[in-house]
Coordinates of C-alpha atoms and ligand atoms in Angstrom, one line a residue:
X1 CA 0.0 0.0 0.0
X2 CA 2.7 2.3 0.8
X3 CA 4.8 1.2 -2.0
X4 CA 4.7 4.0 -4.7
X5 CA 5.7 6.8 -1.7
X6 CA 8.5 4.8 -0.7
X7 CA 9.6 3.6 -4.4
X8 CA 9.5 7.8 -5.4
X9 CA 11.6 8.4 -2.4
X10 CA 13.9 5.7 -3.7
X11 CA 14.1 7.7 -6.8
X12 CA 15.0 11.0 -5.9
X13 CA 17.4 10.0 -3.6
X14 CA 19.0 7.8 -7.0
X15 CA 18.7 11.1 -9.0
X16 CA 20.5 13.2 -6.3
X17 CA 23.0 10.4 -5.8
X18 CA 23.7 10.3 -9.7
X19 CA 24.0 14.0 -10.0
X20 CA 26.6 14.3 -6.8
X21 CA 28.5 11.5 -8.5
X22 CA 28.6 13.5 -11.7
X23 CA 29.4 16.8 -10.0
X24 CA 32.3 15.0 -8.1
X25 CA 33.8 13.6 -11.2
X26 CA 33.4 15.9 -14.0
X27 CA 35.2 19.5 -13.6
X28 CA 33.8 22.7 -15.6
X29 CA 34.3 21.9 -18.9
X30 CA 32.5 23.1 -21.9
X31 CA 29.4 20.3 -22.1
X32 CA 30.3 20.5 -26.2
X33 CA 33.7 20.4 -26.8
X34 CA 35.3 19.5 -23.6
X35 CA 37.8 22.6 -23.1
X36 CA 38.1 23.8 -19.4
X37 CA 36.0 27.2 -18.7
X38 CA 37.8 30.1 -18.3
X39 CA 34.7 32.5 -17.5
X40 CA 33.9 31.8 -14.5
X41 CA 31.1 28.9 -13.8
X42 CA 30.0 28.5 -17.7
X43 CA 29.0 25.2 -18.8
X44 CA 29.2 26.1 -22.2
X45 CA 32.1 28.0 -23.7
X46 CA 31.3 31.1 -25.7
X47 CA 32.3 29.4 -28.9
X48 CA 30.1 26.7 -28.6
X49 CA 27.5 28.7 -27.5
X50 CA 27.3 31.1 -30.6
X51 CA 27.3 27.8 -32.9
X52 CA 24.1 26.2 -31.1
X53 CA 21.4 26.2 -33.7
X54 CA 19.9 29.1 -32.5
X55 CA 15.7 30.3 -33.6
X56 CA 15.7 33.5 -35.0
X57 CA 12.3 34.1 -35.3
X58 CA 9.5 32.3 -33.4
X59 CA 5.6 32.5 -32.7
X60 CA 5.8 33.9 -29.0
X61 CA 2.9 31.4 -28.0
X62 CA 3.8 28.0 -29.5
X63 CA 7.6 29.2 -30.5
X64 CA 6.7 27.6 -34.0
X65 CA 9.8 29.2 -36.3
X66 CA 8.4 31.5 -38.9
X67 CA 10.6 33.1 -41.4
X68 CA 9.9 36.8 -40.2
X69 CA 10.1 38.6 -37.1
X70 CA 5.9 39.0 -36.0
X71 CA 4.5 42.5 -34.8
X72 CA 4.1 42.2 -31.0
X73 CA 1.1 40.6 -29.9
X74 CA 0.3 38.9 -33.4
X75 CA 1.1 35.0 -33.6
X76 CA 1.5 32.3 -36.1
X77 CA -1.5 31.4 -37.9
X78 CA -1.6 27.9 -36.2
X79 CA -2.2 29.8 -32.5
X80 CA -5.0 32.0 -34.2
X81 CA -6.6 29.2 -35.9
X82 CA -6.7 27.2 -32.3
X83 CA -5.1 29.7 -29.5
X84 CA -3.6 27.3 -27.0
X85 CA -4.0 27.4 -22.9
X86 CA -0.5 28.8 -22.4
X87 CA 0.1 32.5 -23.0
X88 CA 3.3 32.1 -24.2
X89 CA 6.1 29.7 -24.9
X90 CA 10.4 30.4 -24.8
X91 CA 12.1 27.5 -27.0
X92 CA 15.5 29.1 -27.7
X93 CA 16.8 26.1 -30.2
X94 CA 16.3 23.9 -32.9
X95 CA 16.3 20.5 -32.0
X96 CA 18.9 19.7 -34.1
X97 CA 22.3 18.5 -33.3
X98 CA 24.4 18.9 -31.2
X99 CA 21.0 19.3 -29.3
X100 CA 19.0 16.2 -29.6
X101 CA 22.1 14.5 -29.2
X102 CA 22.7 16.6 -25.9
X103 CA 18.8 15.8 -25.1
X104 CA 19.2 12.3 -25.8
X105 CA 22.0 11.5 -24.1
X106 CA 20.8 13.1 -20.7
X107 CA 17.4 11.2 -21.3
X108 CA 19.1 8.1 -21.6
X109 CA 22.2 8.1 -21.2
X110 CA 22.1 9.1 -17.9
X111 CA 24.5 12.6 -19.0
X112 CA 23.6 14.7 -16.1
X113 CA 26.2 17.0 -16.3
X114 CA 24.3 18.1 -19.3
X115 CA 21.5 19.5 -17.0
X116 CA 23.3 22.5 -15.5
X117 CA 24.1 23.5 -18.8
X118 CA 20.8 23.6 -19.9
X119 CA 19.8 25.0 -17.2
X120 CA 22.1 27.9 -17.7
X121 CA 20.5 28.5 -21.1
X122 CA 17.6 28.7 -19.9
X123 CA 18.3 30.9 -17.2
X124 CA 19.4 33.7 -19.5
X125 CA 16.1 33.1 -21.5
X126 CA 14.1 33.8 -18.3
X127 CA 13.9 37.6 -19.1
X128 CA 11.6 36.8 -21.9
X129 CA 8.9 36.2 -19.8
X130 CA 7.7 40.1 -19.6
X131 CA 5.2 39.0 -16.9
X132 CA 6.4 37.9 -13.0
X133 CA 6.1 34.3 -12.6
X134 CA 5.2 32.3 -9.5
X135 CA 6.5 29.1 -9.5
X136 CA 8.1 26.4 -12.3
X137 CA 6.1 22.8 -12.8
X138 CA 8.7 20.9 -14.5
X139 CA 6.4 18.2 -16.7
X140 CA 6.4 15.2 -14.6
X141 CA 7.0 12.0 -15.3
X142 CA 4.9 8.9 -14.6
X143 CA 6.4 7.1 -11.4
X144 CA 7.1 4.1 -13.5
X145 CA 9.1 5.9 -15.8
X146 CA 11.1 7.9 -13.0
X147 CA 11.7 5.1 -10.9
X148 CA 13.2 3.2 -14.3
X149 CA 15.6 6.0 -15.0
X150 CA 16.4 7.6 -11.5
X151 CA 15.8 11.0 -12.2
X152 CA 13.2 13.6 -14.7
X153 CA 15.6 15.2 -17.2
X154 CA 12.7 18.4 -16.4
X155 CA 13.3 18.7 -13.2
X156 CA 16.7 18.7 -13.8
X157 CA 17.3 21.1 -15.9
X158 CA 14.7 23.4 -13.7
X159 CA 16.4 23.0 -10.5
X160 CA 19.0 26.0 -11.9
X161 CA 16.2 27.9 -12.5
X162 CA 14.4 27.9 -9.4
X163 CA 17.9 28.1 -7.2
X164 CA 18.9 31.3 -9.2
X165 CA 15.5 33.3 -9.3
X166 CA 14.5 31.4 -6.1
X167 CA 11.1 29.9 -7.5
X168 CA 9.2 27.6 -5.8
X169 CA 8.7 23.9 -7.8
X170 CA 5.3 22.6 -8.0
X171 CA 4.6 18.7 -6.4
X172 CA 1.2 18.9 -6.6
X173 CA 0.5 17.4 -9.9
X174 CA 1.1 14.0 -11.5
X175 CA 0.7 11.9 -14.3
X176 CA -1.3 9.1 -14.4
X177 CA -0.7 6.6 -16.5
X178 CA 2.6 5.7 -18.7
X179 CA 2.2 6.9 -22.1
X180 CA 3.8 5.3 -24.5
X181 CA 7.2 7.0 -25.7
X182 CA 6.0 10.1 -27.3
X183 CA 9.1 10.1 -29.8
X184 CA 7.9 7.6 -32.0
X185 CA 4.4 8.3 -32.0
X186 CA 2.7 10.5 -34.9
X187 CA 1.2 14.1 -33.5
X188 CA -2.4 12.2 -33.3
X189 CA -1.8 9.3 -31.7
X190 CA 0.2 11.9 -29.3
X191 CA -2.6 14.1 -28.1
X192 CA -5.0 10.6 -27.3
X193 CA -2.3 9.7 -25.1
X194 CA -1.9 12.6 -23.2
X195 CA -5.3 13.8 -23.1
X196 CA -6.2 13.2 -19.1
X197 CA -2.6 12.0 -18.4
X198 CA -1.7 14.7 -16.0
X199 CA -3.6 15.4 -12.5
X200 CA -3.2 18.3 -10.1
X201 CA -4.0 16.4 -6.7
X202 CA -5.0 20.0 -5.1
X203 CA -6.1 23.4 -6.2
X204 CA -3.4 25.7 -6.7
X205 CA -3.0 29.4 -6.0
X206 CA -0.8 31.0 -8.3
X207 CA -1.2 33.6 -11.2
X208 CA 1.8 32.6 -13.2
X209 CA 3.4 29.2 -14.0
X210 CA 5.6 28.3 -16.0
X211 CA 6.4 24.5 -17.5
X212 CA 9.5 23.5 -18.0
X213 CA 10.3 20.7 -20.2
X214 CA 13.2 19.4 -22.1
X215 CA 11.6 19.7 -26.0
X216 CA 8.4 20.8 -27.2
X217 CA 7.4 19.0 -30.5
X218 CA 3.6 19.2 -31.3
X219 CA 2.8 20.9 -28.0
X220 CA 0.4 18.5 -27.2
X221 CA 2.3 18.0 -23.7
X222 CA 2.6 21.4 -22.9
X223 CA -1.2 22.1 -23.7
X224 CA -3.0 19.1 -21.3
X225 CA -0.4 20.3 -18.8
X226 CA -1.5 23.7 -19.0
X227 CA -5.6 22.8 -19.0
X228 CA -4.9 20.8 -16.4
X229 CA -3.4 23.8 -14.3
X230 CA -6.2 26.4 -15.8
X231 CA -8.5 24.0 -14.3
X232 CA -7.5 24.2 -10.8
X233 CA -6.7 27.8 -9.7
X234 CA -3.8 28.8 -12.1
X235 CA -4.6 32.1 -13.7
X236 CA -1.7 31.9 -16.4
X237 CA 0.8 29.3 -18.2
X238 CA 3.9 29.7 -19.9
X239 CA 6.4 27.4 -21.3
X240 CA 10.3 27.2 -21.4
X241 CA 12.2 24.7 -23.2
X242 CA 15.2 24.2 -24.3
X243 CA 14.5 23.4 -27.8
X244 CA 11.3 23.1 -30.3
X245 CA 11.1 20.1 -32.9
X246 CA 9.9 21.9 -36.3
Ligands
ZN1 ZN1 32.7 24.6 -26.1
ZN2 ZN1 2.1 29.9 -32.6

């Protein structure tokens, strides 16, 4: 009966043992190339930074790219056709290599030095976000899946985030099933998937959240989340990522 409390304990305490390990063993090196920083506590040198495949222009809500820079206020026709729950979405980079590869091999492969890099990318995105935000919900993970691989890359990288602007994390909501993995699914069978998959186990009090996940690709994750959070006492939803799958 008390089994899933004590298996979710199990895996955070895996994830935080992981990460020290990681910590201990790797110094501050460049995540991409390998050479030692020389600016302070960078986890990505300068250089590698300005290579990243970088958006230039995005839709502010879905952060589609689109091949101009829009007027303020004015989205891609996608979010006018069918405007989505969040307000407005921050995915800095293609998900393209070195990336995915980056992505993947966090997911996976266990990287988890990669997180505080990511996290520091995101951090200087955070001053998109032109309206005060409340609290980060990294998009959780079904137990199952976090017990399997000791940690939620989402959390992860969020944890930089809410140490440096001092955000609180929200618990409070789950998901509830194991979909299936979302990469090799088409955009369809994606949204049935997730549609009731994520469960706020108490109302919520906050204007201003803001999801934090590792890729958006159709959105579909991002937009349950976000209903789910409109639903019980959030007043507004943004999303940060670090990159968006065109
Ligand atoms: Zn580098
Ligand atoms: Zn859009």
């Amino acid at each position: 009966m008390q089994l899933f409390p004590i298996l979710r304990t199990a895996c955070r305490h895996a994830g935080d043992m992981l990460r020290c390990i990681d910590d201990a063993i790797m110094p501050l090196r460049c995540v991409f190339c390998g050479i030692r920083s020389t600016a302070g506590e960078q986890h990505i040198c300068e250089g590698c930074r300005g290579d990243l495949p970088w958006i230039a222009n995005a839709c502010g809500r879905c952060a589609q790219p689109v091949a101009f820079e829009l007027p303020q206020g004015v989205h891609c026709a996608a979010c006018q056709k069918r405007p989505p729950p969040f307000q407005s979405t921050v995915a800095p980079l293609r998900y393209e290599f070195p990336i995915d590869a980056a992505l993947k091999a966090l997911k996976f492969g266990r990287r988890l030095h990669y997180a505080p890099a990511f996290g520091e990318l995101l951090i200087a995105e955070m001053q998109r976000f032109s309206v005060e935000i409340d609290a980060l919900l990294p998009v959780p993970l079904h137990w199952r899946r976090q017990a399997m691989r000791g940690f939620n890359q989402a959390s992860e990288i969020a944890r930089p985030l809410a140490k440096r602007y001092a955000l609180p994390t929200i618990l409070d909501v789950t998901r509830r099933r194991a979909t299936p993995f979302q990469s090799n699914l088409a955009a369809k069978e994606r949204s049935k998937n997730l549609r009731h998959a994520f469960v706020a186990r108490k109302s919520l009090d906050l204007q201003h959240v803001l999801i934090v996940d590792d890729v958006v690709t159709t959105g579909a994750t991002t937009r349950f989340l976000a209903e789910e959070l409109l639903r019980n006492g959030v007043t507004r939803v943004s999303v940060l990522a670090i990159a968006r799958a065109t």
